[in-house]
Structures are given as structure tokens and as C-alpha cells.
Amino acid sequence: MASVPTPGGIVDLPASDYCLRFVVEGVPGETELRLAAKPGFPRPVIDVSRYRPRGSARRVRSQPVRERIPEVDACARVRTELLDNRSYVDAHKWLNENRSSLSSEIYGFLRALSDAVQATRRMETDNTRKRLQEAQRFLNGFEVGVAECARGLFGDLREGLLLPVGFEDGDEAGPTGTPQQLGHAARGVVPVVIRHKETGLTFRLVPGLTFGQGCVPRAIGETGSCDLAEQPQHSVTVADFWMMTTETPLAAYRRFVRDRGLSIVLPTRTTGDDEVPARSVPWGVAEQFCRRLGARLPSESEWDLAARSNDGASIIDWETIGGVGPAEVRYGDAGKLGIYHLLGNVEEWVQDVWHSDYRGAPRHGRPWVDGADPDYRVLRGGTFAVHEAEITPWRRNMNLMDVHFETIGFRCAVSVEGPPTAFAVGR
């Protein structure tokens, strides 16, 4: 038991008394004062006047706490749980069990980082970004030795594919809470929606971002794995662009082709409801249609970013529509970006030539069109004919560019830099 002070007095503590609970008469509860006494340093002293008690101190009692865990050791332990064991659950458990032995800064940093891993596993994009921003604030305040350990953990998690590549040390969040936004969208000067004047087709803004393209490994206890075609995950920087709000509707596709007298043969199997997606469209026809709009097919990286960023969108799979599809282009929820059916309904052509994996993939976000057979093009998004477990933002497919399959459709994209006069701002 330490000596009892008067209000505004000084308490001189033995070196073993690391924790005090200070009780003031007339004030409910206790005020806990936690001290760290290090070997070789003077005994800790607490100035009671800093806490401005409103009555006389009735008692001050002390109790020892567990030995402090070095911050570098804490980094190493959490790294083991997250990377070697691939378990954010065990990381959380260890942090909770040892919270009293960790500084508030290192605990906050490691907890935010493990929470970010958990959010990444659950595809909770916004939550991942928030947790990473929280971890970054702690990181900026660390001393040199601890900062080196913490930055190393950041890098290890990215290399281990447990965190999205793109939240680099020192990056700040843009006005929408998205880290490392690029171009005009980060400055808030790009319209969210543009409309093609002739067809009425709308396009919504996808803010540019540096992110990790490729498969995200599943957490322990979940099923599924990465295909070789989806690896390795790699950092890609995509500039701002607009993506068509829906798959290309059959009505707009048919009308535009006929009204313009284009040299495009409408596939005989694209019949039925005008609001279903245009299907059985070969790659070259889809590309020509987009070009005549003043648009283009999206790159694979652009498509990937849009799909990952569109939280809350409906996934149109076999169960959703009872195996009879596809659904109409505006069926279900459009998600955070306001873009329908990036996942499911019909597969969508992108510009890129098919490569069997991402080795050697460019990091600029533009189409990857060299180094492989140009007759084979990439398809993204999955279809209504498969189950939801087979539909992910990173799942890749391919086919010959001149095939006519009823599960293949497309949508167009527009670059932010100098959109053509064929477009107007707003719906």
C-alpha cells in the first residue's frame, strides 16, 4: 500500500508498484493510473494535482501488473498468427489476452491491422480502408525501431496477400475515404454520372486506385482456393474512369446497330425481352459497338477494380433466378458504385488478351495485349448458370474472340481524360 496523499500532493512509489487505483471521496468509481517502471530508472512519481480530485483522497492502493512485452516482439507474434497461421482469430485472441502488457500504441496498431485482415477476408472494402487508416495513424507516431518493425509487418501482409496492395506507408485517404485515389476524382471535380445522348445509356464513375489484382486467399476455415490463372496478386494502378451502369441492354444494342447501319450482324439467338443483356456477342462486335458510342471495352484491371469496389451489389447466380436467365439488366441492387451485375448474370468481355497467369502483368491498369495469342480474350464476372461460390471479383475466364455463347455479354467504359461530346453530365 502506497502512502496516502492529500489533494495536489505527490505520491512516491516503490519500483514494483506499476498500477494504482486512486479513489476520491464523493466521486463514484476509481481512476486507474498505470505506470511503467523500467530497470535502472528512478522510481515512478505521480503528481496527483494533474487529476484535480474534488475531495480528499481516501486511499491509494497498488497492484503489480505483468511484465511489459517489447513492441518488436509483439509485432513478430502477430505476424506469426496472421501470416504463418493465417488466422486473424488467433491474432485477436493473443492481443486481448496480453493487452495489459502492451503499450496502447502498439496494441491499437496491431489490433487495427488484424481487423483489416479480417475485413479483407470478408470483402468489406470500406471497413478494410478504415482499419488501415487507423493503423497508419499509429504507425506515424512510432519511434524509429518500432516503426521499422511495423512497416515490415505492413509489407509482409501485402506480400502474403492478406491485405490489399495499395495502402502504402504515408498515404492519406481521399475525400471519399479511399486511400491513394488518383486523378480528378480525388479532387472531386469529375461528375459521378454521365449519359450517352443518343442511346440514353448511363455510366458511373469508378475512382482510380492502386490495389492488389489477383486472387485473395481464403481465411482458415473457409472453403475455396486460388486458381493459377488468378495468381500472383500484384499491385496495379488504375486511373479514374466511367463504367456503364448495366450490361449492354438488348434493346439499345439492336436499335443502335440498325439505326446506324453498322456492318454488324445481330446474332440470331439474341431474342426476347428488350431489357435483358445483349448476348452471343463476339468480342470484335462488342468492341466496335463501344467505339461507335465514343467508349471502349474496359481493361481487365478496370473491370477488377469496379467489381471489388462495388460493395452491396446483387450477385446473379443459379439460385437467384432459379436457373432461368439472364435477369434484366437492372434486376437487384446496384451496390455502392451504382453499377449492376458486375458479378453474375452474363460474363463480360474486356480488352485484354488472355494470359495463363499474372506473371509479367503490367502495373499501369491499361489493357495487357502483348505476349500471348490475340485470338483469345479475357471474360470476367461469371454467369447466371453457375453457383455463387464460383463467382468472385478475381475469377477469370477466356474464349476465342469470335464465339457466340448465350452466357457472354459486355459493357463499355469511358476514360475520364477528355470524354467525347456524345456524352452529357447526369442521368
Short mmCIF file of C-alpha atoms in Angstrom, two decimals:
data_model
loop_
_atom_site.label_atom_id
_atom_site.label_comp_id
_atom_site.label_asym_id
_atom_site.label_seq_id
_atom_site.Cartn_x
_atom_site.Cartn_y
_atom_site.Cartn_z
CA MET A 1 0.00 0.00 0.00
CA ALA A 2 1.47 3.32 -1.05
CA SER A 3 1.29 6.41 1.13
CA VAL A 4 -1.99 8.34 1.09
CA PRO A 5 -1.62 11.81 -0.48
CA THR A 6 -3.55 14.95 0.08
CA PRO A 7 -5.14 16.53 -2.99
CA GLY A 8 -2.46 18.15 -5.09
CA GLY A 9 0.29 16.19 -3.37
CA ILE A 10 3.00 13.85 -4.64
CA VAL A 11 2.98 10.06 -4.26
CA ASP A 12 6.44 8.44 -4.25
CA LEU A 13 6.07 4.80 -5.30
CA PRO A 14 8.27 1.74 -4.88
CA ALA A 15 9.64 0.50 -8.20
CA SER A 16 7.40 -2.59 -8.07
CA ASP A 17 4.16 -0.59 -7.85
CA TYR A 18 3.20 -0.31 -11.51
CA CYS A 19 -0.54 0.18 -11.19
CA LEU A 20 -2.59 2.45 -8.90
CA ARG A 21 -6.29 2.80 -8.34
CA PHE A 22 -6.95 6.22 -6.92
CA VAL A 23 -10.26 6.74 -5.07
CA VAL A 24 -11.61 10.21 -4.27
CA GLU A 25 -14.33 10.73 -1.69
CA GLY A 26 -17.60 11.83 -3.22
CA VAL A 27 -16.63 10.66 -6.71
CA PRO A 28 -18.09 7.33 -7.85
CA GLY A 29 -15.78 4.68 -9.20
CA GLU A 30 -12.00 4.62 -9.35
CA THR A 31 -9.42 6.37 -11.51
CA GLU A 32 -6.76 3.94 -12.67
CA LEU A 33 -3.25 5.35 -13.14
CA ARG A 34 -0.93 2.96 -14.95
CA LEU A 35 2.83 3.49 -14.76
CA ALA A 36 5.74 1.77 -16.46
CA ALA A 37 8.79 1.37 -14.25
CA LYS A 38 11.92 0.36 -16.18
CA PRO A 39 15.03 -1.17 -14.59
CA GLY A 40 17.72 1.41 -13.97
CA PHE A 41 15.30 4.36 -13.97
CA PRO A 42 14.25 6.35 -10.90
CA ARG A 43 11.19 5.20 -9.06
CA PRO A 44 7.98 6.45 -10.69
CA VAL A 45 6.40 9.54 -9.20
CA ILE A 46 2.83 10.66 -9.81
CA ASP A 47 1.61 14.21 -9.41
CA VAL A 48 -1.91 13.88 -8.02
CA SER A 49 -2.67 17.54 -8.78
CA ARG A 50 -2.86 16.72 -12.50
CA TYR A 51 -6.04 14.78 -11.88
CA ARG A 52 -7.78 17.60 -9.90
CA PRO A 53 -9.66 15.47 -7.32
CA ARG A 54 -12.79 17.11 -5.92
CA GLY A 55 -12.36 15.69 -2.42
CA SER A 56 -9.73 14.34 -0.12
CA ALA A 57 -8.08 11.09 -1.17
CA ARG A 58 -9.46 8.29 0.94
CA ARG A 59 -6.97 5.64 -0.08
CA VAL A 60 -4.48 4.76 -2.77
CA ARG A 61 -3.73 1.10 -3.34
CA SER A 62 -1.37 -0.51 -5.79
CA GLN A 63 -1.25 -3.82 -7.56
CA PRO A 64 1.52 -5.24 -9.77
CA VAL A 65 0.90 -5.89 -13.46
CA ARG A 66 2.52 -8.34 -15.85
CA GLU A 67 5.87 -7.55 -17.39
CA ARG A 68 5.70 -5.34 -20.47
CA ILE A 69 6.07 -7.16 -23.82
CA PRO A 70 8.55 -5.40 -26.13
CA GLU A 71 6.79 -3.84 -29.10
CA VAL A 72 9.08 -5.59 -31.60
CA ASP A 73 8.20 -8.95 -30.04
CA ALA A 74 4.51 -8.11 -30.27
CA CYS A 75 4.93 -7.33 -33.98
CA ALA A 76 6.65 -10.68 -34.52
CA ARG A 77 3.96 -12.62 -32.66
CA VAL A 78 1.06 -11.05 -34.55
CA ARG A 79 2.95 -11.56 -37.81
CA THR A 80 3.19 -15.27 -36.98
CA GLU A 81 -0.55 -15.54 -36.32
CA LEU A 82 -1.58 -13.61 -39.42
CA LEU A 83 0.98 -14.87 -41.93
CA ASP A 84 2.24 -18.25 -40.79
CA ASN A 85 -1.00 -19.46 -39.21
CA ARG A 86 -3.24 -17.25 -41.43
CA SER A 87 -5.62 -16.71 -38.54
CA TYR A 88 -6.83 -13.27 -37.55
CA VAL A 89 -8.92 -15.02 -34.86
CA ASP A 90 -5.77 -16.19 -33.04
CA ALA A 91 -4.20 -12.76 -33.50
CA HIS A 92 -7.23 -11.14 -31.85
CA LYS A 93 -7.14 -13.69 -29.03
CA TRP A 94 -3.44 -13.09 -28.30
CA LEU A 95 -3.87 -9.31 -28.34
CA ASN A 96 -6.81 -9.48 -25.96
CA GLU A 97 -5.00 -11.81 -23.56
CA ASN A 98 -1.90 -9.61 -23.46
CA ARG A 99 -3.46 -6.17 -23.67
CA SER A 100 -2.29 -5.13 -20.20
CA SER A 101 1.30 -5.96 -21.17
CA LEU A 102 1.28 -3.89 -24.36
CA SER A 103 1.55 -0.17 -24.85
CA SER A 104 -1.69 1.40 -26.03
CA GLU A 105 0.01 2.45 -29.27
CA ILE A 106 1.29 -0.98 -30.30
CA TYR A 107 -1.95 -2.65 -29.21
CA GLY A 108 -4.00 -0.17 -31.24
CA PHE A 109 -1.78 -0.62 -34.31
CA LEU A 110 -1.76 -4.42 -34.23
CA ARG A 111 -5.46 -4.68 -33.48
CA ALA A 112 -6.33 -2.32 -36.36
CA LEU A 113 -4.10 -4.31 -38.70
CA SER A 114 -5.60 -7.68 -37.73
CA ASP A 115 -9.09 -6.15 -38.04
CA ALA A 116 -8.11 -5.02 -41.55
CA VAL A 117 -7.13 -8.59 -42.42
CA GLN A 118 -10.48 -9.82 -41.12
CA ALA A 119 -12.34 -7.21 -43.19
CA THR A 120 -10.33 -8.15 -46.29
CA ARG A 121 -11.29 -11.80 -45.87
CA ARG A 122 -14.93 -10.77 -45.69
CA MET A 123 -14.61 -8.47 -48.75
CA GLU A 124 -15.67 -5.50 -46.58
CA THR A 125 -13.83 -2.87 -48.61
CA ASP A 126 -14.86 0.20 -46.64
CA ASN A 127 -14.08 -1.43 -43.30
CA THR A 128 -10.66 -2.54 -44.58
CA ARG A 129 -9.84 1.03 -45.56
CA LYS A 130 -10.95 2.42 -42.20
CA ARG A 131 -8.87 -0.08 -40.25
CA LEU A 132 -5.82 0.60 -42.42
CA GLN A 133 -6.19 4.33 -41.90
CA GLU A 134 -6.41 3.73 -38.14
CA ALA A 135 -3.25 1.59 -38.25
CA GLN A 136 -1.49 4.27 -40.30
CA ARG A 137 -2.17 6.91 -37.63
CA PHE A 138 -0.44 4.75 -35.03
CA LEU A 139 2.41 3.97 -37.42
CA ASN A 140 3.21 7.64 -37.97
CA GLY A 141 3.78 8.12 -34.24
CA PHE A 142 6.16 5.24 -33.57
CA GLU A 143 9.82 5.64 -32.74
CA VAL A 144 12.36 4.52 -35.31
CA GLY A 145 12.88 0.94 -34.13
CA VAL A 146 9.21 0.16 -33.67
CA ALA A 147 8.30 1.93 -36.92
CA GLU A 148 10.69 -0.34 -38.82
CA CYS A 149 9.03 -3.41 -37.33
CA ALA A 150 5.54 -2.06 -38.01
CA ARG A 151 6.29 -1.11 -41.62
CA GLY A 152 7.83 -4.53 -42.10
CA LEU A 153 4.60 -6.11 -40.89
CA PHE A 154 2.63 -3.98 -43.37
CA GLY A 155 4.87 -5.21 -46.18
CA ASP A 156 4.79 -8.84 -45.04
CA LEU A 157 0.99 -8.82 -45.01
CA ARG A 158 0.84 -7.36 -48.50
CA GLU A 159 3.37 -9.87 -49.82
CA GLY A 160 1.38 -12.65 -48.14
CA LEU A 161 -1.75 -11.44 -49.97
CA LEU A 162 -3.61 -10.82 -46.71
CA LEU A 163 -4.04 -7.08 -47.29
CA PRO A 164 -4.88 -5.19 -50.48
CA VAL A 165 -1.80 -3.76 -52.13
CA GLY A 166 -2.11 -0.02 -52.43
CA PHE A 167 -2.25 1.41 -48.91
CA GLU A 168 1.38 2.38 -48.79
CA ASP A 169 3.14 3.92 -45.82
CA GLY A 170 2.39 7.63 -45.69
CA ASP A 171 -0.65 7.55 -47.99
CA GLU A 172 -3.59 9.67 -46.95
CA ALA A 173 -7.24 8.98 -47.57
CA GLY A 174 -9.02 10.99 -50.23
CA PRO A 175 -12.27 12.88 -49.63
CA THR A 176 -14.36 9.74 -50.09
CA GLY A 177 -12.27 7.71 -47.64
CA THR A 178 -10.49 5.80 -50.40
CA PRO A 179 -6.71 5.61 -49.99
CA GLN A 180 -4.46 6.67 -52.80
CA GLN A 181 -7.12 7.99 -55.14
CA LEU A 182 -5.85 9.22 -58.45
CA GLY A 183 -6.59 11.97 -60.93
CA HIS A 184 -9.64 14.18 -60.98
CA ALA A 185 -11.90 12.02 -58.81
CA ALA A 186 -9.68 12.57 -55.77
CA ARG A 187 -10.19 16.32 -56.18
CA GLY A 188 -13.94 15.99 -56.50
CA VAL A 189 -14.21 17.60 -59.96
CA VAL A 190 -15.43 14.63 -62.02
CA PRO A 191 -19.19 14.06 -62.46
CA VAL A 192 -20.39 10.84 -60.90
CA VAL A 193 -22.78 10.06 -63.77
CA ILE A 194 -22.57 10.72 -67.49
CA ARG A 195 -25.14 9.80 -70.15
CA HIS A 196 -24.76 8.92 -73.81
CA LYS A 197 -27.01 11.45 -75.53
CA GLU A 198 -28.27 9.23 -78.33
CA THR A 199 -28.84 5.90 -76.59
CA GLY A 200 -29.52 7.15 -73.06
CA LEU A 201 -27.04 4.63 -71.64
CA THR A 202 -25.57 5.84 -68.34
CA PHE A 203 -22.05 5.45 -66.99
CA ARG A 204 -20.98 5.86 -63.37
CA LEU A 205 -17.62 6.97 -62.02
CA VAL A 206 -15.16 4.40 -60.66
CA PRO A 207 -12.50 6.34 -58.66
CA GLY A 208 -8.95 5.38 -59.54
CA LEU A 209 -6.93 3.36 -57.07
CA THR A 210 -3.76 1.35 -56.59
CA PHE A 211 -4.87 -2.11 -55.47
CA GLY A 212 -3.86 -5.77 -55.44
CA GLN A 213 -5.18 -7.51 -58.54
CA GLY A 214 -5.46 -11.26 -58.32
CA CYS A 215 -6.96 -13.86 -56.04
CA VAL A 216 -7.37 -13.15 -52.32
CA PRO A 217 -6.63 -16.38 -50.39
CA ARG A 218 -9.38 -17.61 -48.11
CA ALA A 219 -9.07 -17.41 -44.33
CA ILE A 220 -8.59 -20.60 -42.34
CA GLY A 221 -11.87 -22.47 -42.00
CA GLU A 222 -13.32 -21.17 -45.26
CA THR A 223 -13.54 -23.24 -48.42
CA GLY A 224 -12.08 -22.37 -51.78
CA SER A 225 -8.66 -21.69 -53.21
CA CYS A 226 -6.93 -19.62 -55.86
CA ASP A 227 -6.63 -20.81 -59.45
CA LEU A 228 -3.23 -20.48 -61.07
CA ALA A 229 -4.74 -18.06 -63.60
CA GLU A 230 -5.58 -15.68 -60.73
CA GLN A 231 -2.02 -15.51 -59.37
CA PRO A 232 0.22 -13.91 -58.37
CA GLN A 233 -1.50 -10.96 -56.79
CA HIS A 234 0.25 -7.79 -57.93
CA SER A 235 -0.02 -4.04 -57.50
CA VAL A 236 -1.92 -2.22 -60.27
CA THR A 237 -2.67 1.49 -60.59
CA VAL A 238 -5.94 2.32 -62.33
CA ALA A 239 -6.91 5.89 -63.24
CA ASP A 240 -10.43 7.30 -62.85
CA PHE A 241 -12.94 6.05 -65.44
CA TRP A 242 -16.67 5.67 -66.04
CA MET A 243 -18.24 2.22 -66.32
CA MET A 244 -21.59 1.51 -67.98
CA THR A 245 -24.25 1.17 -65.27
CA THR A 246 -25.63 -2.07 -66.73
CA GLU A 247 -24.66 -4.76 -69.17
CA THR A 248 -25.49 -3.54 -72.67
CA PRO A 249 -29.29 -3.97 -72.95
CA LEU A 250 -30.57 -5.90 -75.93
CA ALA A 251 -32.90 -3.06 -77.00
CA ALA A 252 -30.13 -0.44 -77.10
CA TYR A 253 -27.77 -2.83 -78.87
CA ARG A 254 -30.31 -3.77 -81.55
CA ARG A 255 -31.52 -0.19 -82.09
CA PHE A 256 -28.07 1.32 -82.29
CA VAL A 257 -26.83 -1.28 -84.75
CA ARG A 258 -29.82 -0.91 -87.04
CA ASP A 259 -30.16 2.88 -86.85
CA ARG A 260 -26.51 3.43 -87.67
CA GLY A 261 -26.44 0.82 -90.40
CA LEU A 262 -23.32 -0.68 -88.91
CA SER A 263 -21.68 -3.67 -90.50
CA ILE A 264 -22.56 -5.86 -87.53
CA VAL A 265 -24.66 -8.99 -87.86
CA LEU A 266 -27.02 -9.38 -84.91
CA PRO A 267 -26.65 -12.95 -83.60
CA THR A 268 -29.84 -14.91 -84.16
CA ARG A 269 -30.03 -16.06 -80.55
CA THR A 270 -30.29 -12.53 -79.04
CA THR A 271 -34.08 -12.58 -78.83
CA GLY A 272 -36.55 -11.95 -76.05
CA ASP A 273 -37.07 -9.16 -73.54
CA ASP A 274 -35.50 -5.84 -74.56
CA GLU A 275 -34.21 -5.28 -71.00
CA VAL A 276 -32.16 -8.45 -70.80
CA PRO A 277 -28.45 -8.19 -71.66
CA ALA A 278 -27.35 -8.47 -75.28
CA ARG A 279 -25.79 -11.92 -75.56
CA SER A 280 -23.96 -14.10 -78.03
CA VAL A 281 -21.93 -11.04 -78.99
CA PRO A 282 -18.39 -11.77 -80.27
CA TRP A 283 -15.52 -9.73 -78.87
CA GLY A 284 -14.98 -7.75 -82.07
CA VAL A 285 -18.66 -6.77 -82.29
CA ALA A 286 -18.68 -5.65 -78.65
CA GLU A 287 -15.55 -3.56 -79.18
CA GLN A 288 -16.96 -1.94 -82.32
CA PHE A 289 -20.24 -1.10 -80.55
CA CYS A 290 -18.38 0.62 -77.71
CA ARG A 291 -16.16 2.56 -80.11
CA ARG A 292 -19.16 3.88 -82.00
CA LEU A 293 -20.53 5.17 -78.70
CA GLY A 294 -17.27 7.04 -78.15
CA ALA A 295 -16.39 4.48 -75.48
CA ARG A 296 -14.38 1.24 -75.35
CA LEU A 297 -14.31 -2.12 -73.62
CA PRO A 298 -12.82 -1.81 -70.12
CA SER A 299 -9.40 -3.20 -69.36
CA GLU A 300 -9.29 -6.25 -67.11
CA SER A 301 -7.78 -4.15 -64.31
CA GLU A 302 -10.56 -1.56 -64.61
CA TRP A 303 -13.20 -4.26 -64.50
CA ASP A 304 -11.50 -5.90 -61.50
CA LEU A 305 -11.35 -2.63 -59.56
CA ALA A 306 -15.01 -1.83 -60.24
CA ALA A 307 -16.12 -5.28 -59.07
CA ARG A 308 -14.07 -5.11 -55.88
CA SER A 309 -15.28 -1.57 -55.07
CA ASN A 310 -19.00 -2.20 -55.60
CA ASP A 311 -19.99 -3.38 -52.12
CA GLY A 312 -23.61 -4.42 -51.65
CA ALA A 313 -24.37 -5.31 -55.28
CA SER A 314 -26.58 -8.32 -56.06
CA ILE A 315 -24.83 -11.42 -57.41
CA ILE A 316 -26.98 -13.06 -60.09
CA ASP A 317 -26.29 -16.78 -59.90
CA TRP A 318 -28.18 -20.03 -60.49
CA GLU A 319 -30.16 -19.82 -57.25
CA THR A 320 -31.06 -16.13 -57.65
CA ILE A 321 -33.17 -16.63 -60.75
CA GLY A 322 -34.00 -20.32 -60.48
CA GLY A 323 -31.69 -21.34 -63.29
CA VAL A 324 -33.66 -19.36 -65.88
CA GLY A 325 -31.69 -16.39 -67.11
CA PRO A 326 -30.32 -13.98 -67.59
CA ALA A 327 -32.05 -11.43 -65.36
CA GLU A 328 -33.00 -7.99 -66.66
CA VAL A 329 -30.11 -5.55 -66.60
CA ARG A 330 -31.44 -3.57 -63.60
CA TYR A 331 -32.54 -6.53 -61.50
CA GLY A 332 -31.49 -6.45 -57.82
CA ASP A 333 -29.20 -3.98 -56.03
CA ALA A 334 -26.67 -1.86 -57.89
CA GLY A 335 -24.21 -1.60 -54.98
CA LYS A 336 -22.09 1.25 -53.69
CA LEU A 337 -20.98 2.42 -57.14
CA GLY A 338 -24.45 2.10 -58.64
CA ILE A 339 -23.33 -0.50 -61.20
CA TYR A 340 -25.43 -3.63 -61.80
CA HIS A 341 -24.28 -7.23 -62.24
CA LEU A 342 -20.53 -7.00 -62.35
CA LEU A 343 -20.77 -10.37 -60.61
CA GLY A 344 -23.03 -12.90 -62.26
CA ASN A 345 -25.79 -12.74 -64.89
CA VAL A 346 -23.56 -12.78 -68.01
CA GLU A 347 -19.81 -12.92 -68.47
CA GLU A 348 -18.34 -9.75 -69.91
CA TRP A 349 -15.63 -9.18 -72.48
CA VAL A 350 -12.71 -6.94 -71.58
CA GLN A 351 -9.98 -5.66 -73.87
CA ASP A 352 -7.13 -7.81 -72.62
CA VAL A 353 -5.58 -10.75 -74.42
CA TRP A 354 -5.66 -13.95 -72.34
CA HIS A 355 -2.52 -14.83 -70.37
CA SER A 356 -2.49 -18.04 -68.34
CA ASP A 357 -1.49 -16.18 -65.16
CA TYR A 358 -0.39 -12.73 -63.95
CA ARG A 359 3.36 -13.27 -64.19
CA GLY A 360 4.78 -10.28 -66.03
CA ALA A 361 1.49 -8.39 -65.91
CA PRO A 362 1.80 -4.60 -66.30
CA ARG A 363 1.07 -2.32 -63.37
CA HIS A 364 -0.42 0.61 -65.30
CA GLY A 365 -4.03 -0.65 -65.40
CA ARG A 366 -4.33 -0.40 -69.18
CA PRO A 367 -5.11 -3.45 -71.35
CA TRP A 368 -2.47 -6.20 -71.46
CA VAL A 369 -2.46 -7.07 -75.14
CA ASP A 370 1.05 -8.37 -75.90
CA GLY A 371 2.89 -11.61 -75.26
CA ALA A 372 0.02 -14.02 -75.96
CA ASP A 373 -2.37 -15.22 -78.69
CA PRO A 374 -4.59 -12.22 -79.62
CA ASP A 375 -7.42 -14.52 -80.73
CA TYR A 376 -8.17 -15.37 -77.10
CA ARG A 377 -9.68 -12.62 -74.93
CA VAL A 378 -10.49 -12.35 -71.21
CA LEU A 379 -14.00 -12.75 -69.80
CA ARG A 380 -14.90 -11.58 -66.30
CA GLY A 381 -17.80 -11.77 -63.87
CA GLY A 382 -19.30 -15.26 -64.00
CA THR A 383 -22.80 -16.14 -65.22
CA PHE A 384 -26.31 -16.97 -64.08
CA ALA A 385 -25.57 -20.62 -64.96
CA VAL A 386 -23.18 -21.21 -62.02
CA HIS A 387 -23.42 -21.07 -58.23
CA GLU A 388 -22.40 -18.02 -56.19
CA ALA A 389 -19.35 -19.77 -54.72
CA GLU A 390 -17.87 -19.78 -58.23
CA ILE A 391 -18.37 -16.02 -58.70
CA THR A 392 -15.70 -13.72 -57.25
CA PRO A 393 -14.22 -10.36 -58.32
CA TRP A 394 -10.95 -12.08 -59.25
CA ARG A 395 -12.29 -15.15 -61.13
CA ARG A 396 -11.03 -15.17 -64.75
CA ASN A 397 -12.21 -16.92 -67.88
CA MET A 398 -11.39 -16.69 -71.58
CA ASN A 399 -12.62 -17.68 -75.02
CA LEU A 400 -11.97 -17.21 -78.69
CA MET A 401 -12.93 -13.69 -79.67
CA ASP A 402 -15.39 -14.80 -82.37
CA VAL A 403 -17.52 -17.21 -80.28
CA HIS A 404 -21.31 -16.79 -79.95
CA PHE A 405 -22.24 -18.04 -76.47
CA GLU A 406 -25.51 -17.15 -74.76
CA THR A 407 -23.73 -16.55 -71.46
CA ILE A 408 -21.43 -13.85 -72.89
CA GLY A 409 -22.31 -10.15 -72.92
CA PHE A 410 -20.43 -6.90 -72.43
CA ARG A 411 -20.47 -3.35 -71.16
CA CYS A 412 -18.43 -0.27 -72.14
CA ALA A 413 -16.16 2.16 -70.31
CA VAL A 414 -15.10 5.78 -70.87
CA SER A 415 -11.81 7.39 -69.85
CA VAL A 416 -12.05 10.50 -67.68
CA GLU A 417 -9.46 12.29 -69.78
CA GLY A 418 -11.48 14.16 -72.39
CA PRO A 419 -14.78 12.22 -72.75
CA PRO A 420 -16.33 12.76 -76.23
CA THR A 421 -19.09 15.26 -76.87
CA ALA A 422 -21.52 12.37 -77.34
CA PHE A 423 -21.89 12.34 -73.53
CA ALA A 424 -23.72 14.72 -71.20
CA VAL A 425 -23.38 15.12 -67.45
CA GLY A 426 -26.06 13.46 -65.33
CA ARG A 427 -28.74 10.89 -65.98
#
